[in-house]
Amino acid sequence: MKLANRILQIPEAPGVYLMKDRHGEVVYIGKAANLRARLRSYLGGGDGREFTRHIDRFLDDVETLITANEKEALLLENQLIKTHQPRFNIRLKDDKNFLKLRISHSHPYPRVEPVRRVKKDGARYFGPYHSASALRNTLQTLNRHFQLRTCSDNEFKNRSRPCLQYQIKRCLAPCVLEVERESYRQLLDNAALFLEGKPQELLDRLQSEMREAADSWNYEHAAALRDRIAAIARSFQSQHVELGPRANLDCLGVHREGALIEIQLLSYRRGQLSGTQSFGYDDQRFPTEELLGSFLGLYYADCEDLPDELLLPLDVEERETLAVWLGERRGKKVRVHVPRSGAKAKLVELAVLNARNNLADERRRHDRARTTLDELREKLELPRIPLRIECFDNSNFGGREPVSSKVSFFEGKPDRSGYRHYRLRHPEYPNDFAMMAEVLQRRLERGLADDDLPDLIVVDGGKGQLSAALEVLEALGLRERVELRSLAKARSAAFVERRGRHHTRPESAAEGALPERVFRPGDSEPVVLDTHSDALFLIQRLRDEAHRFAISYHRKLRRQKNLTSPLDAIPGVGKKRRLALLWHFGSLTRVREASVEQLRQCPGIHQALAETIRAHFHPSREH
């Protein structure tokens, strides 16, 4: 390898290396305490591991960046991976922040609400919750046991009678009934203890309330508290791991099969399992311990809820550096280690078992998806398995606001990074054929420029939409590179009586249902897929998702249009001044009728702007 001669020139220092292919694209980023030793093991033949035998198939160049120490290398690696998104690196999804629960004390009857960002607003935050289902389960438990309101502030303000939650005894209805603030505050404090994972303190408080109720002869309330105590005690007892009430730790499990790797994270807070996360990756060429080290740096760089202890299934080179870095971020020592025996070793075994099961499930899903795609290839007479399928759908409202949507499926699953909305402005609209031609023209021209083309395009419609799409493909010279089909329902049940080489009468048609027709360029007769086939289900999901995506975008545009105000058209009046004017005068009518002097009384409105506003509404009058 030509690169082997460069190894001797690489310094024996900590830093980061960027591996590039023959196109100059960064395909892998790693860090090392000794750059020369690490790269020699990969490129100089000193490493006997399987992946090093094939590294020259994709590697053409290596760039190195020296850092002052290993911690800086860890941070730089995280930053570069996020910037370059290399093919062979483990990457975290660029998703929203973890969900948290928030209790704001600005309202006399606060509610517990889910949020994604922590603000310095004096509210109390609980979490994070690593999945939406875990958060929903927690909220359901709170509603069941603590009877706090769930409605928004606007609903609270405008409600005239109790809702269903009150009828099923899951809310006290403070929106319309007289509820003592102190009593409600007590329920809120109890809920906070539950969210903080302090079972004994919560149960002691509830038992004290139960005794007080019994001493006051309020036996009905005492019985309700007794049942609540039992239910809450059961919910805390459902955790079977004995870690001690103060244990805050994260436990990782890893399972690998060839280029597939699954990482399982179990988070324990105050001795109880608070959340689980799984991360699956394919096409991974580098050693497991190196990939795990990169994952840890990426994950904990943005994590707000850091543990006291981090349990690993195998050792990583940067373990001590990671412990120092986490300790600095947390302001308190964090222990990072591989437990060899005892309860913590069993936790790691449990995490590894979950990782193994998750990978097995993913393999089964992947195999089924491949079978479905192969069936689709056969039924639609495609030259190859359509790994990436895109579907387009148009939407308009009475000929106004024409829009189109594109959804993308990869290996049979939605790939939301490939979803797109298009606003269409052609003078012929509403013309479904012209709309389809425009959106495909825009999509495919961009795909040609970026070398990003799908295997199969599905358009929602019949022969007309198919012909419009086909003209675009031929004009761009893509007829042989991108397959094209259209999907439409039969116009009448009589269609299924026509027999051809492509179709047979589906079972549902005999029962009165209209079959789905798939049109292929050059064929006069459509393909009718078997009613119960996975291939039909996949293509229907694709079409329905495109339709949903287009409709939701169209509704969003209509809402935005309905929310616009005549004040928005006035130069110098932005959102803040618009709100200030409406708040000051109470209505748009009063703003329109106000004189220049009256307009000047509104905060933020100076003389020149007041004259502009007055002139906007009364262009022919004296100000």
XYZ file of C-alpha atoms in Angstrom:
623
model
C 0.000 0.000 0.000
C 1.311 3.442 -0.951
C 0.134 4.822 2.358
C 2.431 2.490 4.256
C 5.390 4.699 3.348
C 3.740 7.670 5.029
C 3.285 5.947 8.361
C 6.844 6.665 9.485
C 6.223 10.388 8.965
C 3.155 10.425 11.220
C 4.050 11.612 14.755
C 3.700 9.459 17.850
C 1.214 11.857 19.401
C -2.465 11.924 20.344
C -4.856 13.120 17.705
C -7.490 12.331 15.128
C -7.172 10.646 11.727
C -9.499 11.025 8.738
C -9.550 8.165 6.225
C -10.569 9.139 2.675
C -11.551 7.218 -0.437
C -10.345 7.880 -3.998
C -12.971 10.613 -4.409
C -11.592 12.514 -1.418
C -14.652 11.744 0.681
C -14.060 11.109 4.384
C -15.228 7.538 5.074
C -13.978 7.058 8.638
C -12.756 9.229 11.505
C -10.954 7.854 14.530
C -8.811 8.989 17.433
C -5.721 7.540 19.031
C -3.325 8.187 21.864
C -0.531 7.343 19.404
C -1.427 8.146 15.805
C 1.548 6.360 14.252
C 0.948 3.149 16.191
C -2.766 3.126 15.419
C -2.357 3.710 11.691
C 0.537 1.271 11.474
C -1.731 -1.421 12.917
C -4.296 -0.668 10.210
C -2.123 0.114 7.201
C 1.211 -1.477 7.872
C 0.048 -5.055 8.167
C 0.676 -5.235 11.895
C -2.931 -5.996 12.756
C -4.174 -9.497 12.090
C -7.860 -8.682 12.356
C -10.074 -9.515 9.383
C -11.112 -5.973 8.511
C -7.503 -4.821 7.901
C -7.192 -7.257 4.986
C -9.871 -5.357 3.064
C -9.122 -1.799 4.133
C -7.294 -0.974 0.899
C -10.532 -1.525 -1.049
C -11.941 1.790 0.137
C -8.945 3.692 1.548
C -6.895 6.062 -0.611
C -5.572 8.744 1.751
C -5.244 9.588 5.450
C -5.209 13.013 7.059
C -4.076 13.465 10.674
C -4.744 16.225 13.195
C -2.563 16.384 16.306
C -4.097 17.420 19.632
C -2.560 18.409 22.951
C -3.981 15.393 24.781
C -6.405 12.483 24.501
C -9.355 14.468 25.840
C -8.980 17.032 23.062
C -8.780 14.160 20.576
C -12.060 12.786 21.940
C -13.810 16.157 21.569
C -12.353 16.804 18.110
C -13.419 13.353 16.910
C -17.005 14.050 18.025
C -17.035 17.375 16.204
C -15.575 15.982 12.971
C -17.943 12.994 12.890
C -20.932 15.336 13.184
C -19.488 17.551 10.436
C -18.483 14.884 7.893
C -20.992 12.098 8.714
C -18.539 9.396 7.519
C -19.888 6.201 6.022
C -18.152 3.776 8.387
C -18.554 5.712 11.631
C -21.264 5.128 14.164
C -23.508 8.178 14.081
C -26.330 9.248 16.332
C -29.513 10.329 14.617
C -29.781 14.096 14.397
C -33.005 14.061 16.348
C -34.661 16.368 18.789
C -33.563 16.467 22.408
C -34.789 13.825 24.810
C -38.248 14.325 26.242
C -38.623 15.702 29.746
C -41.540 16.509 32.014
C -42.037 20.068 33.203
C -44.004 21.575 36.092
C -44.357 25.342 35.864
C -45.436 27.264 38.961
C -46.564 30.314 36.988
C -50.126 28.934 36.864
C -52.278 28.617 40.012
C -53.071 25.011 39.024
C -49.966 23.734 37.220
C -49.949 20.690 34.982
C -47.236 18.178 34.117
C -46.369 18.642 30.451
C -43.830 17.051 28.084
C -41.103 19.307 26.670
C -37.830 18.829 24.809
C -35.806 21.807 25.972
C -34.951 23.000 29.453
C -35.397 26.739 29.933
C -34.292 28.936 32.802
C -37.870 29.806 33.695
C -38.077 28.658 37.308
C -39.993 25.513 36.373
C -39.098 22.020 37.613
C -37.920 19.490 35.036
C -37.858 15.706 35.326
C -36.185 13.187 33.056
C -34.926 12.780 30.458
C -37.128 10.021 29.087
C -35.408 8.022 26.391
C -38.602 7.118 24.543
C -42.017 8.641 23.998
C -43.669 5.450 25.244
C -41.836 5.658 28.581
C -42.984 9.245 28.991
C -46.577 8.371 28.081
C -46.596 5.541 30.620
C -45.359 7.926 33.300
C -48.031 10.499 32.456
C -50.730 7.816 32.559
C -49.539 6.772 36.015
C -49.610 10.387 37.205
C -53.142 10.864 35.864
C -54.283 7.669 37.542
C -52.875 8.418 40.992
C -52.596 12.194 41.411
C -55.595 13.716 39.576
C -53.712 16.652 38.062
C -55.125 18.590 35.155
C -53.979 17.598 31.658
C -55.591 20.363 29.573
C -53.674 23.266 28.055
C -53.812 26.721 29.618
C -56.110 27.884 26.825
C -58.521 24.986 27.387
C -58.382 25.619 31.127
C -59.346 29.253 30.622
C -62.234 28.599 28.220
C -63.796 25.430 29.633
C -67.353 25.735 30.975
C -67.916 22.251 32.388
C -65.749 19.328 33.566
C -64.284 17.022 30.931
C -64.187 13.227 30.785
C -61.055 13.087 32.971
C -63.123 14.419 35.862
C -65.881 11.874 35.236
C -63.424 8.966 35.497
C -61.813 10.488 38.608
C -58.504 11.391 36.979
C -58.801 15.161 37.429
C -60.271 17.476 40.062
C -61.517 19.881 37.347
C -59.995 23.063 38.832
C -60.925 24.732 35.529
C -64.610 25.001 36.567
C -64.880 23.713 40.152
C -63.590 25.276 43.348
C -60.454 23.386 44.307
C -58.283 24.580 47.178
C -54.910 25.623 45.855
C -53.171 24.124 48.860
C -54.796 20.733 48.257
C -53.842 20.842 44.596
C -50.311 21.915 45.495
C -50.044 18.913 47.815
C -51.004 16.583 44.957
C -48.414 18.284 42.776
C -45.694 17.825 45.409
C -46.584 14.135 45.681
C -46.369 13.782 41.908
C -42.936 15.434 41.996
C -41.752 12.882 44.567
C -42.971 10.128 42.256
C -41.093 11.624 39.300
C -37.944 12.021 41.396
C -38.047 8.325 42.254
C -38.412 8.829 46.012
C -40.877 6.067 46.881
C -40.388 5.939 50.627
C -40.818 9.667 51.131
C -43.917 9.641 48.940
C -45.470 6.626 50.654
C -44.763 8.078 54.103
C -46.494 11.304 53.123
C -49.525 9.484 51.697
C -49.817 7.275 54.785
C -49.763 10.393 56.958
C -52.551 11.911 54.849
C -54.521 8.659 55.132
C -54.278 8.665 58.937
C -55.368 12.303 59.088
C -58.371 11.537 56.874
C -59.341 8.565 59.039
C -58.959 10.595 62.254
C -61.288 13.201 60.706
C -63.834 10.464 59.906
C -63.327 11.085 56.197
C -63.281 7.371 55.509
C -64.019 7.640 51.787
C -60.933 9.781 51.222
C -58.882 7.521 53.508
C -59.924 4.469 51.475
C -58.965 6.231 48.234
C -55.552 7.056 49.710
C -55.135 3.455 50.861
C -55.746 2.194 47.314
C -53.394 4.819 45.905
C -50.640 3.791 48.335
C -50.991 0.142 47.326
C -50.914 0.943 43.601
C -47.876 3.218 43.882
C -46.047 0.672 46.028
C -46.668 -1.978 43.356
C -45.344 0.287 40.619
C -42.097 0.795 42.520
C -41.818 -2.888 43.397
C -42.010 -3.808 39.698
C -38.295 -3.054 39.446
C -36.424 -6.273 40.165
C -32.854 -5.034 40.029
C -31.299 -4.576 43.449
C -28.864 -1.716 43.075
C -29.632 0.337 46.133
C -31.873 3.392 46.280
C -29.141 5.842 45.287
C -27.620 3.999 42.320
C -27.342 6.200 39.210
C -25.662 4.295 36.425
C -25.738 3.607 32.703
C -25.102 0.107 31.438
C -24.140 -0.733 27.864
C -24.392 -3.986 25.970
C -22.964 -4.684 22.516
C -23.628 -7.507 20.088
C -22.034 -7.825 16.673
C -22.564 -10.090 13.691
C -20.165 -9.258 10.889
C -20.773 -5.688 9.726
C -23.928 -5.378 11.851
C -23.634 -3.997 15.370
C -26.269 -3.326 18.022
C -25.716 -1.207 21.136
C -28.157 -1.352 24.052
C -28.217 1.303 26.764
C -29.962 0.695 30.088
C -30.260 3.757 32.337
C -30.840 3.338 36.073
C -31.651 6.326 38.232
C -32.133 6.075 42.004
C -31.848 2.320 41.758
C -34.585 1.852 39.174
C -34.622 1.354 35.437
C -35.579 4.757 34.028
C -35.106 4.177 30.308
C -33.713 2.001 27.552
C -32.338 2.835 24.128
C -31.106 0.702 21.275
C -28.830 1.794 18.443
C -28.423 -0.387 15.370
C -25.780 0.115 12.682
C -24.808 -1.725 9.531
C -21.798 -1.662 7.206
C -19.393 -1.287 10.150
C -15.836 -2.244 9.162
C -13.765 -1.224 12.177
C -13.106 -2.971 15.521
C -15.975 -3.136 17.998
C -14.028 -1.485 20.811
C -13.128 1.464 18.582
C -16.729 1.891 17.410
C -17.958 1.705 21.005
C -15.460 4.380 22.042
C -16.705 6.696 19.292
C -20.308 6.015 20.273
C -19.664 6.932 23.909
C -18.069 10.227 22.948
C -20.926 11.147 20.618
C -23.710 10.086 22.966
C -22.454 11.764 26.128
C -21.389 14.965 24.349
C -25.053 16.018 24.229
C -26.379 14.093 27.221
C -27.619 16.226 30.117
C -28.381 13.442 32.597
C -24.923 12.015 33.320
C -24.582 8.939 35.565
C -22.330 8.356 38.562
C -21.128 5.146 36.968
C -20.821 3.792 33.438
C -20.707 0.009 32.943
C -19.142 -1.293 29.725
C -19.202 -4.786 28.193
C -15.608 -4.479 26.954
C -12.681 -2.189 27.547
C -12.021 0.791 25.301
C -8.743 2.602 24.857
C -10.149 5.966 25.916
C -11.843 4.681 29.081
C -9.786 6.796 31.500
C -10.004 9.860 29.254
C -13.755 9.366 29.029
C -14.048 9.166 32.826
C -12.113 12.425 33.282
C -14.156 14.201 30.608
C -17.498 13.021 32.028
C -16.376 14.012 35.518
C -15.534 17.519 34.338
C -18.893 17.854 32.606
C -20.779 16.549 35.620
C -18.735 18.373 38.233
C -18.343 15.117 40.108
C -16.347 11.936 39.612
C -17.761 9.424 37.121
C -16.491 5.863 37.245
C -16.158 4.062 33.890
C -15.322 0.365 34.109
C -16.010 -3.195 32.957
C -17.575 -5.160 35.852
C -16.318 -8.741 36.087
C -18.686 -10.197 38.681
C -21.642 -9.440 40.907
C -24.910 -7.615 40.264
C -23.359 -5.059 37.920
C -21.828 -7.754 35.738
C -25.294 -9.302 35.493
C -26.647 -5.942 34.360
C -24.093 -5.890 31.549
C -25.099 -9.443 30.610
C -28.717 -8.283 30.501
C -27.809 -5.355 28.239
C -25.841 -7.669 25.925
C -28.785 -10.089 25.805
C -31.104 -7.234 24.832
C -28.655 -6.104 22.153
C -28.537 -9.654 20.767
C -32.329 -9.917 20.710
C -32.688 -6.496 19.080
C -30.239 -7.450 16.350
C -32.076 -10.735 15.760
C -35.370 -8.835 15.475
C -33.799 -6.386 13.067
C -32.453 -9.250 10.951
C -35.922 -10.790 10.759
C -37.439 -7.461 9.753
C -34.683 -6.958 7.208
C -35.156 -10.448 5.728
C -38.912 -9.950 5.462
C -38.411 -6.555 3.835
C -36.014 -8.084 1.295
C -38.525 -10.838 0.529
C -41.241 -8.229 0.018
C -39.012 -6.127 -2.234
C -38.057 -9.198 -4.249
C -41.759 -10.012 -4.678
C -42.360 -6.423 -5.790
C -39.512 -6.700 -8.300
C -41.029 -9.863 -9.743
C -44.640 -8.633 -9.893
C -43.776 -5.235 -11.372
C -41.164 -6.727 -13.728
C -38.332 -4.567 -12.412
C -34.739 -5.273 -13.492
C -33.431 -5.112 -9.915
C -34.639 -5.024 -6.323
C -35.893 -1.473 -5.598
C -33.984 -0.615 -2.425
C -34.959 3.062 -2.592
C -38.509 3.851 -3.676
C -39.955 7.346 -3.912
C -43.611 8.250 -4.278
C -45.092 11.583 -5.368
C -48.559 12.974 -4.720
C -50.222 16.303 -5.531
C -52.740 18.285 -3.521
C -54.735 21.492 -4.004
C -57.828 23.120 -2.542
C -60.315 24.242 -5.162
C -57.451 24.881 -7.543
C -55.614 27.063 -5.019
C -52.314 26.509 -3.210
C -51.101 23.581 -5.378
C -48.465 21.525 -3.570
C -46.729 18.204 -4.044
C -44.988 15.806 -1.717
C -42.266 13.215 -2.011
C -41.806 10.372 0.445
C -38.902 7.955 0.391
C -38.724 4.329 1.525
C -35.389 2.553 1.918
C -35.382 -1.234 2.203
C -39.128 -1.177 2.749
C -39.109 1.371 5.600
C -39.837 5.114 5.627
C -36.678 7.206 5.332
C -37.830 10.597 6.561
C -34.583 12.285 5.622
C -35.803 11.867 2.035
C -39.222 13.464 2.556
C -39.780 16.744 0.705
C -42.523 19.325 0.150
C -42.874 21.320 -3.071
C -44.852 24.516 -3.644
C -45.956 24.689 -7.277
C -46.525 27.909 -9.203
C -47.237 26.858 -12.820
C -49.877 28.972 -14.655
C -51.683 25.843 -15.901
C -52.522 24.660 -12.397
C -54.629 22.971 -11.224
C -53.429 20.482 -13.835
C -52.399 17.233 -12.196
C -50.259 16.137 -15.137
C -48.351 19.433 -15.316
C -47.946 19.431 -11.529
C -46.471 15.928 -11.630
C -44.130 16.898 -14.460
C -42.833 19.954 -12.585
C -42.153 18.204 -9.313
C -40.392 15.282 -11.002
C -38.329 17.683 -13.101
C -37.155 19.484 -9.971
C -36.476 16.264 -8.071
C -34.569 14.479 -10.835
C -32.482 17.478 -11.875
C -31.358 17.778 -8.261
C -30.764 14.021 -8.109
C -28.565 14.136 -11.195
C -26.493 16.958 -9.742
C -26.064 15.159 -6.400
C -25.807 11.619 -7.833
C -28.811 10.706 -5.704
C -31.442 8.860 -7.731
C -34.031 6.315 -6.561
C -34.394 2.798 -7.937
C -38.150 3.168 -8.428
C -40.546 6.111 -8.659
C -44.234 5.563 -7.950
C -46.712 8.276 -8.895
C -50.222 8.405 -7.522
C -52.579 8.235 -10.502
C -53.249 6.428 -13.745
C -51.921 6.498 -17.282
C -52.006 10.297 -17.556
C -49.723 10.838 -14.563
C -47.504 7.995 -15.768
C -47.127 9.575 -19.215
C -46.273 12.974 -17.724
C -43.631 11.400 -15.496
C -42.233 9.316 -18.357
C -41.699 12.418 -20.498
C -39.573 13.933 -17.735
C -37.455 10.784 -17.385
C -36.851 10.610 -21.133
C -36.030 14.321 -21.393
C -33.368 13.929 -18.692
C -31.980 10.696 -20.159
C -32.958 8.661 -17.100
C -35.273 6.132 -18.718
C -32.793 3.286 -18.199
C -31.590 4.369 -14.751
C -34.845 4.955 -12.878
C -37.865 2.643 -13.009
C -41.330 4.189 -13.102
C -44.781 2.914 -12.142
C -48.143 4.499 -11.274
C -50.723 3.294 -8.778
C -54.484 3.801 -9.054
C -57.677 2.110 -7.960
C -59.919 0.427 -10.542
C -62.696 2.694 -11.792
C -65.297 -0.059 -11.594
C -65.534 -3.605 -10.380
C -66.165 -4.714 -13.964
C -62.487 -4.109 -14.675
C -61.484 -7.294 -12.935
C -63.458 -9.387 -15.409
C -60.927 -8.539 -18.116
C -58.285 -11.234 -18.186
C -54.728 -10.637 -19.312
C -51.285 -12.016 -18.873
C -50.584 -9.669 -15.948
C -53.580 -10.177 -13.719
C -56.142 -12.492 -12.242
C -59.316 -11.695 -10.413
C -58.326 -10.799 -6.820
C -60.304 -12.183 -3.950
C -61.434 -8.771 -2.724
C -62.901 -7.838 -6.099
C -65.355 -10.688 -5.861
C -66.463 -9.207 -2.564
C -67.100 -5.775 -4.100
C -63.809 -4.042 -3.273
C -61.953 -2.209 -6.036
C -58.443 -3.539 -6.661
C -55.291 -1.476 -6.904
C -53.908 -1.147 -10.423
C -50.209 -0.659 -11.143
C -49.447 0.818 -14.559
C -46.169 0.126 -16.341
C -44.800 2.246 -19.212
C -45.556 0.598 -22.545
C -48.177 -1.828 -21.221
C -51.847 -1.306 -22.034
C -53.034 -3.515 -19.185
C -52.173 -2.810 -15.544
C -50.753 -5.248 -13.032
C -53.098 -6.260 -10.227
C -51.236 -7.443 -7.149
C -52.619 -10.179 -4.942
C -54.917 -8.655 -2.325
C -53.089 -10.192 0.614
C -49.528 -9.809 -0.655
C -46.855 -7.950 1.263
C -45.860 -6.259 -1.999
C -49.301 -4.671 -2.332
C -49.261 -3.618 1.311
C -45.863 -1.947 0.838
C -46.870 0.019 -2.230
C -50.155 1.065 -0.593
C -48.256 2.279 2.477
C -45.987 4.266 0.183
C -48.906 5.890 -1.653
C -50.879 6.578 1.541
C -47.840 8.128 3.209
C -47.278 10.428 0.224
C -50.940 11.430 0.324
C -50.822 12.097 4.073
C -47.645 14.130 3.720
C -49.084 16.265 0.903
C -52.383 16.873 2.692
C -50.689 17.825 5.978
C -48.481 20.335 4.156
C -51.464 21.795 2.329
C -53.367 22.213 5.588
C -50.349 23.886 7.155
C -50.190 26.422 4.325
C -53.910 27.137 4.642
C -53.569 27.656 8.402
C -50.671 30.037 7.872
C -52.693 31.964 5.308
C -55.666 32.192 7.656
C -53.442 33.445 10.467
C -51.990 36.349 8.513
C -53.051 39.835 9.569
C -53.415 43.064 7.558
C -50.845 44.482 9.967
C -48.222 42.141 8.480
C -48.331 44.139 5.231
C -47.261 47.384 6.932
C -43.525 48.185 6.631
C -41.921 48.321 10.057
C -44.580 46.196 11.774
C -43.234 42.780 12.663
C -44.558 40.087 14.939
C -43.754 41.913 18.206
C -45.254 45.234 17.131
C -48.311 43.485 15.671
C -48.934 41.763 19.005
C -48.282 45.012 20.879
C -50.852 46.861 18.752
C -53.510 44.186 19.174
C -52.834 43.956 22.912
C -52.955 47.744 23.349
C -56.103 48.405 21.297
C -57.883 45.081 21.790
C -58.841 44.454 18.159
C -57.817 45.114 14.579
C -60.858 47.379 14.110
C -59.669 49.699 16.877
C -56.164 49.776 15.407
C -57.671 50.724 12.048
C -59.732 53.526 13.630
C -56.940 54.907 15.851
C -55.441 58.327 15.178
C -51.721 58.968 14.908
C -51.629 60.291 18.467
C -53.463 57.224 19.762
C -51.121 54.919 17.846
C -48.126 56.646 19.444
C -49.422 55.642 22.874
C -48.724 51.981 22.009
C -45.292 50.777 23.240
C -42.792 50.504 20.397
C -44.711 52.743 17.970
C -42.880 55.999 17.153
C -44.208 59.022 15.241
C -43.092 57.950 11.761
C -44.415 54.413 12.186
C -47.722 55.694 13.578
C -48.122 57.845 10.462
C -47.288 54.837 8.250
C -49.901 52.675 9.993
C -52.544 55.393 9.710
C -51.732 55.963 6.041
C -51.931 52.225 5.341
C -55.533 52.025 6.518
C -56.601 55.511 5.340
C -54.476 56.370 2.298
C -56.707 59.230 1.126
C -57.362 60.883 4.492
C -55.514 63.403 6.576
C -53.557 61.756 9.369
